[in-house]
Amino acid sequence: MTGPEPPSDNRPATPGEGARLRLMTPADLEAVLGVEAVSHPDPWSATMLRDSLEHGDACRVAEQGGAILGHAILRVTGPEAEILNLCVHPDYRNHRLGRALLQDLVEFARQAGAEEIFLEVRESNGHARRLYDGEAFHEVGWRERYYRGPEGWEDAVIMARHLGPAGGRSPAGGDR
């Protein structure tokens, strides 16, 4: 992987739960595909995941006891970063793993020099939208018919968070 060192290898994802965030490796692909398959009506393919690893995207997993509980992928391009994928196995949702993965990607984007971070989320995914809103993301637009699902196509909400230049910190130490 290119860019800055990931900020949280082997850092507990959630205190007391024993999950750890670490780099995704090619050996993780089968488990990550399993999480994708039970989480999305239109999951990422092995090719898409392999391409992200080979491209040098920030590819992270949340792991506990050798089991992959979730994963996240971020691409940084100059002053912008985009969260391409953030997924937690349904059995492990509401344990703060998604928040830990999201915070990890935001920190990686800051260290890589990104000034803005973007993502798309299904319009109907209220749980994820509340998570992103709680982490200072805000709606900036829509993509019509972006996600495919069993009921047909669904719009995406585009969300963004300003990180600011040089790590996104104001002199007082808070986000702008």
mmCIF file of C-alpha atoms in Angstrom:
data_model
loop_
_atom_site.group_PDB
_atom_site.id
_atom_site.type_symbol
_atom_site.label_atom_id
_atom_site.label_comp_id
_atom_site.label_asym_id
_atom_site.label_seq_id
_atom_site.Cartn_x
_atom_site.Cartn_y
_atom_site.Cartn_z
ATOM 1 C CA MET A 1 0.000 0.000 0.000
ATOM 2 C CA THR A 2 1.280 3.475 -0.805
ATOM 3 C CA GLY A 3 0.862 6.626 1.246
ATOM 4 C CA PRO A 4 1.169 7.166 4.957
ATOM 5 C CA GLU A 5 1.255 4.315 7.414
ATOM 6 C CA PRO A 6 -2.222 3.304 8.582
ATOM 7 C CA PRO A 7 -2.897 4.940 11.945
ATOM 8 C CA SER A 8 -4.345 2.036 13.829
ATOM 9 C CA ASP A 9 -2.856 -1.365 13.120
ATOM 10 C CA ASN A 10 -3.655 -3.613 16.056
ATOM 11 C CA ARG A 11 -5.608 -0.875 17.842
ATOM 12 C CA PRO A 12 -8.747 -2.156 19.550
ATOM 13 C CA ALA A 13 -11.754 -1.309 17.361
ATOM 14 C CA THR A 14 -14.045 -1.276 20.359
ATOM 15 C CA PRO A 15 -12.794 -1.429 23.916
ATOM 16 C CA GLY A 16 -13.617 -4.703 25.580
ATOM 17 C CA GLU A 17 -14.713 -6.520 22.412
ATOM 18 C CA GLY A 18 -11.255 -7.628 21.295
ATOM 19 C CA ALA A 19 -11.703 -6.640 17.652
ATOM 20 C CA ARG A 20 -8.647 -5.185 15.932
ATOM 21 C CA LEU A 21 -8.282 -3.010 12.852
ATOM 22 C CA ARG A 22 -5.533 -3.992 10.465
ATOM 23 C CA LEU A 23 -4.507 -3.917 6.827
ATOM 24 C CA MET A 24 -6.491 -6.135 4.495
ATOM 25 C CA THR A 25 -4.359 -8.717 2.708
ATOM 26 C CA PRO A 26 -5.083 -10.936 -0.302
ATOM 27 C CA ALA A 27 -5.507 -13.821 2.174
ATOM 28 C CA ASP A 28 -8.549 -11.975 3.615
ATOM 29 C CA LEU A 29 -10.455 -11.808 0.316
ATOM 30 C CA GLU A 30 -12.553 -14.933 0.816
ATOM 31 C CA ALA A 31 -13.725 -13.796 4.270
ATOM 32 C CA VAL A 32 -14.348 -10.235 3.054
ATOM 33 C CA LEU A 33 -16.407 -11.607 0.153
ATOM 34 C CA GLY A 34 -18.451 -13.549 2.692
ATOM 35 C CA VAL A 35 -19.203 -10.372 4.643
ATOM 36 C CA GLU A 36 -20.117 -8.619 1.389
ATOM 37 C CA ALA A 37 -22.460 -11.449 0.368
ATOM 38 C CA VAL A 38 -24.503 -11.348 3.592
ATOM 39 C CA SER A 39 -24.529 -7.544 3.753
ATOM 40 C CA HIS A 40 -25.427 -6.246 0.290
ATOM 41 C CA PRO A 41 -27.903 -7.129 -2.443
ATOM 42 C CA ASP A 42 -25.181 -6.220 -4.976
ATOM 43 C CA PRO A 43 -21.887 -7.120 -3.235
ATOM 44 C CA TRP A 44 -18.406 -6.267 -4.398
ATOM 45 C CA SER A 45 -16.680 -8.957 -6.445
ATOM 46 C CA ALA A 46 -13.290 -10.536 -5.822
ATOM 47 C CA THR A 47 -11.975 -8.568 -8.801
ATOM 48 C CA MET A 48 -13.134 -5.262 -7.326
ATOM 49 C CA LEU A 49 -11.512 -6.048 -3.968
ATOM 50 C CA ARG A 50 -8.287 -7.254 -5.594
ATOM 51 C CA ASP A 51 -8.172 -4.101 -7.734
ATOM 52 C CA SER A 52 -8.435 -1.919 -4.610
ATOM 53 C CA LEU A 53 -5.598 -3.821 -2.945
ATOM 54 C CA GLU A 54 -3.431 -3.568 -6.072
ATOM 55 C CA HIS A 55 -4.297 0.111 -6.611
ATOM 56 C CA GLY A 56 -2.915 0.968 -3.191
ATOM 57 C CA ASP A 57 -6.210 1.990 -1.618
ATOM 58 C CA ALA A 58 -6.389 2.018 2.170
ATOM 59 C CA CYS A 59 -7.989 -1.400 2.677
ATOM 60 C CA ARG A 60 -8.778 -2.259 6.291
ATOM 61 C CA VAL A 61 -10.457 -5.096 8.143
ATOM 62 C CA ALA A 62 -11.923 -5.455 11.613
ATOM 63 C CA GLU A 63 -10.895 -8.857 12.914
ATOM 64 C CA GLN A 64 -11.588 -10.797 16.077
ATOM 65 C CA GLY A 65 -10.246 -14.249 16.848
ATOM 66 C CA GLY A 66 -9.229 -14.716 13.218
ATOM 67 C CA ALA A 67 -12.728 -13.862 11.921
ATOM 68 C CA ILE A 68 -13.279 -10.868 9.659
ATOM 69 C CA LEU A 69 -16.197 -8.864 11.090
ATOM 70 C CA GLY A 70 -16.068 -5.929 8.681
ATOM 71 C CA HIS A 71 -13.961 -4.015 6.212
ATOM 72 C CA ALA A 72 -13.469 -0.568 4.745
ATOM 73 C CA ILE A 73 -11.771 0.840 1.646
ATOM 74 C CA LEU A 74 -10.629 4.416 1.026
ATOM 75 C CA ARG A 75 -9.049 5.973 -2.059
ATOM 76 C CA VAL A 76 -7.076 9.203 -1.761
ATOM 77 C CA THR A 77 -6.564 11.266 -4.904
ATOM 78 C CA GLY A 78 -4.787 14.533 -4.205
ATOM 79 C CA PRO A 79 -6.840 16.736 -1.906
ATOM 80 C CA GLU A 80 -9.877 14.431 -2.059
ATOM 81 C CA ALA A 81 -10.573 11.057 -0.531
ATOM 82 C CA GLU A 82 -13.498 8.747 -1.192
ATOM 83 C CA ILE A 83 -14.798 5.966 1.005
ATOM 84 C CA LEU A 84 -15.460 3.256 -1.539
ATOM 85 C CA ASN A 85 -16.764 0.611 0.831
ATOM 86 C CA LEU A 86 -17.594 0.288 4.526
ATOM 87 C CA CYS A 87 -19.252 -2.946 5.572
ATOM 88 C CA VAL A 88 -19.869 -4.754 8.866
ATOM 89 C CA HIS A 89 -21.278 -8.284 9.070
ATOM 90 C CA PRO A 90 -24.948 -8.075 10.148
ATOM 91 C CA ASP A 91 -24.249 -10.162 13.274
ATOM 92 C CA TYR A 92 -21.718 -7.575 14.485
ATOM 93 C CA ARG A 93 -23.533 -4.333 13.743
ATOM 94 C CA ASN A 94 -24.277 -1.947 16.607
ATOM 95 C CA HIS A 95 -20.961 -2.804 18.293
ATOM 96 C CA ARG A 96 -19.206 0.379 17.109
ATOM 97 C CA LEU A 97 -17.132 -1.487 14.501
ATOM 98 C CA GLY A 98 -18.479 0.628 11.638
ATOM 99 C CA ARG A 99 -17.674 3.797 13.573
ATOM 100 C CA ALA A 100 -14.152 2.524 14.332
ATOM 101 C CA LEU A 101 -13.543 1.686 10.661
ATOM 102 C CA LEU A 102 -14.928 5.066 9.575
ATOM 103 C CA GLN A 103 -12.775 6.986 12.053
ATOM 104 C CA ASP A 104 -9.757 4.984 10.917
ATOM 105 C CA LEU A 105 -10.361 5.945 7.274
ATOM 106 C CA VAL A 106 -10.864 9.614 8.174
ATOM 107 C CA GLU A 107 -7.549 9.622 10.040
ATOM 108 C CA PHE A 108 -5.812 7.889 7.133
ATOM 109 C CA ALA A 109 -7.226 10.510 4.734
ATOM 110 C CA ARG A 110 -5.963 13.314 6.994
ATOM 111 C CA GLN A 111 -2.482 11.804 7.160
ATOM 112 C CA ALA A 112 -2.474 11.429 3.378
ATOM 113 C CA GLY A 113 -3.201 15.162 3.024
ATOM 114 C CA ALA A 114 -6.827 14.964 1.896
ATOM 115 C CA GLU A 115 -8.877 18.107 2.499
ATOM 116 C CA GLU A 116 -12.305 16.585 1.741
ATOM 117 C CA ILE A 117 -13.671 13.082 2.125
ATOM 118 C CA PHE A 118 -16.715 11.827 0.210
ATOM 119 C CA LEU A 119 -18.937 8.753 0.159
ATOM 120 C CA GLU A 120 -22.195 7.486 -1.292
ATOM 121 C CA VAL A 121 -24.833 5.739 0.798
ATOM 122 C CA ARG A 122 -28.159 4.163 -0.131
ATOM 123 C CA GLU A 123 -31.002 6.598 0.399
ATOM 124 C CA SER A 124 -32.840 3.932 2.445
ATOM 125 C CA ASN A 125 -29.869 3.150 4.724
ATOM 126 C CA GLY A 126 -30.887 5.320 7.664
ATOM 127 C CA HIS A 127 -28.551 3.541 10.078
ATOM 128 C CA ALA A 128 -25.470 4.307 7.965
ATOM 129 C CA ARG A 129 -26.629 7.859 7.256
ATOM 130 C CA ARG A 130 -26.959 8.500 11.007
ATOM 131 C CA LEU A 131 -23.470 7.076 11.538
ATOM 132 C CA TYR A 132 -21.992 9.391 8.901
ATOM 133 C CA ASP A 133 -23.962 12.368 10.186
ATOM 134 C CA GLY A 134 -22.649 11.671 13.686
ATOM 135 C CA GLU A 135 -19.100 11.773 12.320
ATOM 136 C CA ALA A 136 -19.541 15.257 10.775
ATOM 137 C CA PHE A 137 -20.496 14.180 7.236
ATOM 138 C CA HIS A 138 -23.261 16.151 5.545
ATOM 139 C CA GLU A 139 -25.348 15.661 2.417
ATOM 140 C CA VAL A 140 -23.972 17.381 -0.672
ATOM 141 C CA GLY A 141 -25.921 15.719 -3.482
ATOM 142 C CA TRP A 142 -27.661 12.696 -4.992
ATOM 143 C CA ARG A 143 -26.940 10.068 -7.621
ATOM 144 C CA GLU A 144 -30.094 8.738 -9.210
ATOM 145 C CA ARG A 145 -30.430 4.986 -9.651
ATOM 146 C CA TYR A 146 -26.911 4.378 -8.313
ATOM 147 C CA TYR A 147 -27.450 1.177 -6.315
ATOM 148 C CA ARG A 148 -28.925 -2.023 -7.660
ATOM 149 C CA GLY A 149 -31.026 -4.121 -5.312
ATOM 150 C CA PRO A 150 -33.674 -6.830 -5.269
ATOM 151 C CA GLU A 151 -36.428 -4.227 -5.584
ATOM 152 C CA GLY A 152 -34.752 -2.422 -8.492
ATOM 153 C CA TRP A 153 -32.552 0.656 -8.493
ATOM 154 C CA GLU A 154 -32.119 3.054 -5.599
ATOM 155 C CA ASP A 155 -30.710 6.559 -5.325
ATOM 156 C CA ALA A 156 -27.500 7.320 -3.459
ATOM 157 C CA VAL A 157 -26.975 10.211 -1.101
ATOM 158 C CA ILE A 158 -23.560 11.816 -1.553
ATOM 159 C CA MET A 159 -22.057 12.887 1.755
ATOM 160 C CA ALA A 160 -18.882 14.826 2.487
ATOM 161 C CA ARG A 161 -16.740 15.940 5.360
ATOM 162 C CA HIS A 162 -14.315 18.817 5.263
ATOM 163 C CA LEU A 163 -10.925 17.897 6.703
ATOM 164 C CA GLY A 164 -9.174 21.143 5.806
ATOM 165 C CA PRO A 165 -5.607 21.709 4.676
ATOM 166 C CA ALA A 166 -2.676 20.118 6.488
ATOM 167 C CA GLY A 167 -4.666 17.550 8.410
ATOM 168 C CA GLY A 168 -7.901 19.459 8.911
ATOM 169 C CA ARG A 169 -7.212 20.823 12.370
ATOM 170 C CA SER A 170 -8.034 24.344 13.415
ATOM 171 C CA PRO A 171 -5.655 26.137 15.814
ATOM 172 C CA ALA A 172 -7.955 25.113 18.680
ATOM 173 C CA GLY A 173 -7.547 21.466 17.653
ATOM 174 C CA GLY A 174 -11.111 20.821 16.439
ATOM 175 C CA ASP A 175 -12.411 20.082 12.971
ATOM 176 C CA ARG A 176 -13.359 23.072 10.876
#
